[in-house]
PDB file of C-alpha atoms in Angstrom:
ATOM      1  CA  MET A   1      93.405  10.343 -11.442  1.00 95.00           C
ATOM      2  CA  VAL A   2      92.291  10.543 -15.049  1.00 98.00           C
ATOM      3  CA  HIS A   3      90.421   8.212 -17.368  1.00 97.00           C
ATOM      4  CA  ALA A   4      93.052   7.948 -20.126  1.00 98.00           C
ATOM      5  CA  GLY A   5      96.045  10.224 -19.596  1.00 98.00           C
ATOM      6  CA  ILE A   6      97.601  13.672 -19.579  1.00 98.00           C
ATOM      7  CA  LEU A   7      99.575  15.143 -22.450  1.00 98.00           C
ATOM      8  CA  PRO A   8     103.300  15.162 -21.687  1.00 97.00           C
ATOM      9  CA  GLN A   9     103.530  18.931 -22.177  1.00 97.00           C
ATOM     10  CA  TRP A  10     100.774  19.598 -19.605  1.00 98.00           C
ATOM     11  CA  THR A  11     101.549  20.038 -15.937  1.00 97.00           C
ATOM     12  CA  ILE A  12      99.084  18.615 -13.439  1.00 97.00           C
ATOM     13  CA  ALA A  13      97.827  22.132 -12.709  1.00 97.00           C
ATOM     14  CA  ARG A  14      97.357  22.806 -16.440  1.00 98.00           C
ATOM     15  CA  ALA A  15      95.431  19.542 -16.899  1.00 98.00           C
ATOM     16  CA  GLU A  16      93.135  20.448 -14.005  1.00 98.00           C
ATOM     17  CA  LEU A  17      92.538  23.914 -15.455  1.00 98.00           C
ATOM     18  CA  LEU A  18      91.757  22.497 -18.906  1.00 99.00           C
ATOM     19  CA  ALA A  19      89.446  19.871 -17.422  1.00 98.00           C
ATOM     20  CA  SER A  20      87.576  22.664 -15.669  1.00 98.00           C
ATOM     21  CA  GLU A  21      86.978  24.322 -19.061  1.00 98.00           C
ATOM     22  CA  THR A  22      85.079  21.255 -20.237  1.00 97.00           C
ATOM     23  CA  GLU A  23      83.328  20.939 -16.888  1.00 98.00           C
ATOM     24  CA  ALA A  24      82.025  24.495 -17.293  1.00 98.00           C
ATOM     25  CA  GLU A  25      80.582  23.559 -20.696  1.00 97.00           C
ATOM     26  CA  LEU A  26      78.952  20.443 -19.260  1.00 96.00           C
ATOM     27  CA  ARG A  27      77.355  22.490 -16.489  1.00 97.00           C
ATOM     28  CA  GLY A  28      76.358  25.340 -18.802  1.00 97.00           C
ATOM     29  CA  LYS A  29      73.144  26.026 -20.665  1.00 97.00           C
ATOM     30  CA  LYS A  30      74.641  24.892 -23.986  1.00 95.00           C
ATOM     31  CA  TYR A  31      75.620  21.410 -22.798  1.00 96.00           C
ATOM     32  CA  LYS A  32      73.563  19.745 -25.551  1.00 97.00           C
ATOM     33  CA  LYS A  33      75.486  21.648 -28.210  1.00 97.00           C
ATOM     34  CA  PHE A  34      78.725  20.654 -26.478  1.00 96.00           C
ATOM     35  CA  PHE A  35      77.753  16.980 -26.732  1.00 96.00           C
ATOM     36  CA  SER A  36      76.871  17.380 -30.407  1.00 96.00           C
ATOM     37  CA  LYS A  37      80.331  18.866 -31.107  1.00 96.00           C
ATOM     38  CA  MET A  38      82.401  16.757 -28.710  1.00 95.00           C
ATOM     39  CA  TYR A  39      82.910  13.650 -30.834  1.00 96.00           C
ATOM     40  CA  GLY A  40      85.615  13.465 -33.485  1.00 97.00           C
ATOM     41  CA  ASN A  41      89.294  12.827 -34.087  1.00 97.00           C
ATOM     42  CA  LYS A  42      90.339  16.364 -34.913  1.00 97.00           C
ATOM     43  CA  PRO A  43      92.370  18.123 -33.884  1.00 98.00           C
ATOM     44  CA  ALA A  44      95.038  15.551 -33.071  1.00 98.00           C
ATOM     45  CA  GLU A  45      97.696  17.996 -31.878  1.00 98.00           C
ATOM     46  CA  TRP A  46      97.412  20.318 -28.901  1.00 98.00           C
ATOM     47  CA  SER A  47      98.000  24.026 -29.286  1.00 98.00           C
ATOM     48  CA  ASP A  48      97.338  26.733 -26.736  1.00 97.00           C
ATOM     49  CA  GLU A  49      95.816  28.678 -29.622  1.00 98.00           C
ATOM     50  CA  LEU A  50      92.962  26.181 -30.061  1.00 98.00           C
ATOM     51  CA  THR A  51      89.590  27.761 -29.383  1.00 98.00           C
ATOM     52  CA  GLY A  52      85.933  26.838 -29.198  1.00 97.00           C
ATOM     53  CA  TYR A  53      84.787  23.289 -29.753  1.00 97.00           C
ATOM     54  CA  ASP A  54      88.113  22.230 -31.289  1.00 98.00           C
ATOM     55  CA  ARG A  55      89.812  23.112 -28.011  1.00 98.00           C
ATOM     56  CA  LEU A  56      87.173  21.409 -25.878  1.00 98.00           C
ATOM     57  CA  ARG A  57      87.146  18.291 -28.096  1.00 98.00           C
ATOM     58  CA  MET A  58      90.920  18.012 -27.870  1.00 98.00           C
ATOM     59  CA  ILE A  59      90.839  18.308 -24.078  1.00 99.00           C
ATOM     60  CA  VAL A  60      88.144  15.628 -23.822  1.00 98.00           C
ATOM     61  CA  ASN A  61      90.003  13.347 -26.247  1.00 98.00           C
ATOM     62  CA  VAL A  62      93.251  13.646 -24.295  1.00 99.00           C
ATOM     63  CA  LEU A  63      91.663  12.978 -20.927  1.00 99.00           C
ATOM     64  CA  THR A  64      89.310  10.185 -22.047  1.00 98.00           C
ATOM     65  CA  ARG A  65      90.661   8.546 -25.223  1.00 98.00           C
ATOM     66  CA  MET A  66      94.433   8.954 -25.401  1.00 98.00           C
ATOM     67  CA  ARG A  67      96.735   5.937 -25.475  1.00 98.00           C
ATOM     68  CA  ALA A  68      99.458   6.424 -28.080  1.00 98.00           C
ATOM     69  CA  LEU A  69     101.122   9.535 -29.440  1.00 98.00           C
ATOM     70  CA  THR A  70     103.083  10.100 -32.605  1.00 98.00           C
ATOM     71  CA  LEU A  71     106.674  11.233 -32.192  1.00 97.00           C
ATOM     72  CA  LYS A  72     105.349  14.807 -32.598  1.00 96.00           C
ATOM     73  CA  ASN A  73     102.933  14.286 -29.665  1.00 96.00           C
ATOM     74  CA  GLU A  74      99.855  14.034 -31.887  1.00 98.00           C
ATOM     75  CA  LEU A  75      97.119  11.709 -30.666  1.00 98.00           C
ATOM     76  CA  ASP A  76      96.846   8.410 -32.500  1.00 98.00           C
ATOM     77  CA  TYR A  77      93.206   7.460 -32.085  1.00 96.00           C
ATOM     78  CA  ASP A  78      93.520   3.955 -33.538  1.00 96.00           C
ATOM     79  CA  TYR A  79      96.210   2.139 -31.551  1.00 97.00           C
ATOM     80  CA  LYS A  80      94.794  -0.113 -28.818  1.00 95.00           C
ATOM     81  CA  SER A  81      97.240  -3.016 -28.551  1.00 95.00           C
ATOM     82  CA  THR A  82     100.173  -3.791 -26.243  1.00 94.00           C
ATOM     83  CA  LEU A  83     103.439  -1.919 -25.790  1.00 95.00           C
ATOM     84  CA  LYS A  84     105.333  -4.794 -27.427  1.00 96.00           C
ATOM     85  CA  LYS A  85     103.264  -4.479 -30.599  1.00 97.00           C
ATOM     86  CA  MET A  86     103.446  -0.685 -30.774  1.00 98.00           C
ATOM     87  CA  PRO A  87     104.961   0.538 -34.065  1.00 98.00           C
ATOM     88  CA  THR A  88     108.133   2.605 -33.816  1.00 98.00           C
ATOM     89  CA  ASN A  89     106.355   5.737 -35.067  1.00 98.00           C
ATOM     90  CA  LEU A  90     104.231   5.733 -31.893  1.00 99.00           C
ATOM     91  CA  ARG A  91     104.888   5.810 -28.164  1.00 98.00           C
ATOM     92  CA  PRO A  92     102.671   5.607 -25.098  1.00 98.00           C
ATOM     93  CA  TRP A  93     101.719   9.051 -23.802  1.00 98.00           C
ATOM     94  CA  PHE A  94     103.585   8.408 -20.549  1.00 97.00           C
ATOM     95  CA  LYS A  95     106.891   7.610 -22.334  1.00 96.00           C
ATOM     96  CA  ALA A  96     107.144  10.898 -24.220  1.00 95.00           C
ATOM     97  CA  PRO A  97     110.315  12.859 -23.453  1.00 94.00           C
ATOM     98  CA  ASN A  98     110.227  15.971 -21.271  1.00 93.00           C
ATOM     99  CA  ARG A  99     107.010  15.042 -19.463  1.00 94.00           C
ATOM    100  CA  GLN A 100     105.868  18.038 -17.463  1.00 94.00           C
ATOM    101  CA  ASN A 101     103.676  15.998 -15.105  1.00 94.00           C
ATOM    102  CA  LEU A 102     106.200  13.868 -13.225  1.00 92.00           C
ATOM    103  CA  SER A 103     105.432  15.659  -9.955  1.00 91.00           C
ATOM    104  CA  HIS A 104     102.532  13.283  -9.247  1.00 94.00           C
ATOM    105  CA  THR A 105     101.674   9.660  -9.891  1.00 94.00           C
ATOM    106  CA  ILE A 106      99.002   9.577 -12.586  1.00 97.00           C
ATOM    107  CA  VAL A 107      96.390   6.872 -12.021  1.00 96.00           C
ATOM    108  CA  PHE A 108      94.550   5.943 -15.217  1.00 97.00           C
ATOM    109  CA  GLY A 109      92.755   3.212 -17.129  1.00 96.00           C
ATOM    110  CA  HIS A 110      91.268   3.040 -20.627  1.00 96.00           C
ATOM    111  CA  TRP A 111      93.986   0.751 -22.034  1.00 96.00           C
ATOM    112  CA  SER A 112      93.134  -2.827 -21.095  1.00 93.00           C
ATOM    113  CA  SER A 113      95.797  -4.367 -23.339  1.00 94.00           C
ATOM    114  CA  LEU A 114      98.408  -2.387 -21.389  1.00 95.00           C
ATOM    115  CA  GLY A 115      97.313  -4.107 -18.198  1.00 94.00           C
ATOM    116  CA  PHE A 116      98.500  -3.283 -14.695  1.00 96.00           C
ATOM    117  CA  MET A 117     101.564  -1.063 -14.636  1.00 95.00           C
ATOM    118  CA  ASN A 118     103.130   0.802 -11.734  1.00 94.00           C
ATOM    119  CA  THR A 119     106.263   2.618 -12.888  1.00 91.00           C
ATOM    120  CA  ASP A 120     107.657   6.036 -13.780  1.00 84.00           C
ATOM    121  CA  ASN A 121     104.947   8.016 -11.970  1.00 92.00           C
ATOM    122  CA  ILE A 122     102.114   6.160 -13.722  1.00 96.00           C
ATOM    123  CA  LEU A 123      99.681   3.591 -12.392  1.00 96.00           C
ATOM    124  CA  SER A 124      97.593   1.809 -15.007  1.00 97.00           C
ATOM    125  CA  LEU A 125      94.599   0.010 -13.500  1.00 97.00           C
ATOM    126  CA  ASP A 126      92.676  -1.264 -16.546  1.00 96.00           C
ATOM    127  CA  THR A 127      93.241  -5.012 -16.475  1.00 94.00           C
ATOM    128  CA  GLY A 128      90.468  -5.951 -18.864  1.00 92.00           C
ATOM    129  CA  ALA A 129      87.611  -6.969 -16.574  1.00 90.00           C
ATOM    130  CA  LEU A 130      85.188  -6.312 -19.415  1.00 85.00           C
ATOM    131  CA  TRP A 131      87.075  -8.805 -21.586  1.00 86.00           C
ATOM    132  CA  GLY A 132      87.406 -11.535 -18.948  1.00 87.00           C
ATOM    133  CA  GLY A 133      90.458 -10.171 -17.131  1.00 90.00           C
ATOM    134  CA  GLU A 134      90.497  -8.834 -13.593  1.00 92.00           C
ATOM    135  CA  LEU A 135      89.024  -5.745 -11.987  1.00 93.00           C
ATOM    136  CA  THR A 136      91.865  -3.814 -10.375  1.00 96.00           C
ATOM    137  CA  ALA A 137      91.607  -1.090  -7.734  1.00 96.00           C
ATOM    138  CA  ILE A 138      93.996   0.871  -5.557  1.00 95.00           C
ATOM    139  CA  ASN A 139      93.420   1.942  -1.979  1.00 95.00           C
ATOM    140  CA  LEU A 140      94.665   5.527  -2.117  1.00 90.00           C
ATOM    141  CA  ALA A 141      95.270   5.606   1.658  1.00 94.00           C
ATOM    142  CA  ASP A 142      97.838   2.793   1.766  1.00 94.00           C
ATOM    143  CA  HIS A 143      98.494   2.163  -1.966  1.00 91.00           C
ATOM    144  CA  SER A 144      97.490  -1.493  -1.692  1.00 95.00           C
ATOM    145  CA  ILE A 145      96.247  -3.092  -4.901  1.00 95.00           C
ATOM    146  CA  THR A 146      93.183  -5.340  -5.004  1.00 96.00           C
ATOM    147  CA  GLN A 147      92.308  -7.532  -7.972  1.00 95.00           C
ATOM    148  CA  VAL A 148      89.196  -9.644  -8.362  1.00 94.00           C
ATOM    149  CA  PRO A 149      88.242 -11.919 -11.261  1.00 91.00           C
ATOM    150  CA  SER A 150      85.697 -10.656 -13.746  1.00 87.00           C
ATOM    151  CA  LEU A 151      82.420 -12.412 -14.283  1.00 80.00           C
ATOM    152  CA  GLY A 152      83.818 -14.140 -17.342  1.00 72.00           C
ATOM    153  CA  GLY A 153      83.910 -11.394 -19.928  1.00 63.00           C
ATOM    154  CA  LEU A 154      80.180 -10.952 -20.321  1.00 59.00           C
ATOM    155  CA  ASP A 155      78.834  -9.136 -23.314  1.00 60.00           C
ATOM    156  CA  TRP A 156      78.252  -5.802 -21.564  1.00 52.00           C
ATOM    157  CA  LYS A 157      75.181  -4.973 -23.649  1.00 56.00           C
ATOM    158  CA  THR A 158      73.565  -8.241 -22.564  1.00 58.00           C
ATOM    159  CA  ALA A 159      74.676  -7.763 -18.954  1.00 52.00           C
ATOM    160  CA  LEU A 160      72.905  -4.391 -18.754  1.00 49.00           C
ATOM    161  CA  LYS A 161      69.518  -5.764 -19.855  1.00 52.00           C
TER     162      LYS A 161
END
């Protein structure tokens, strides 16, 4: 289970190892510095040679922000629409060739315009509850899906007051 996705060239074990790198930073004494360096759109392409905050930022961006990739597997940080509207120079992260993480079903969200999808070892659960869609959940024991209506697409800032 991941918020946004896993790069096609990462195995599940590699993704877990990389996530633990960021977890160590979050738990460390320099967590405030990590937060100050975490935000940004660069780098957009993974390399095992990345180091420091560029490496950590890329890991965080993949796991929490990724939707579309360029044909060279670079993150496209702007695309948020449906698969039908996706330009030909982009593809969803889970449709990249030679995916190294097909050994498990990847459960993710973060892409409400994608909606519910259960195919090709991916399970997309973001069905846009925030925007008036449904809230979707999976029971991991029996794989049953439950959907409930949202509260009408409330302005989340107002709802939290």
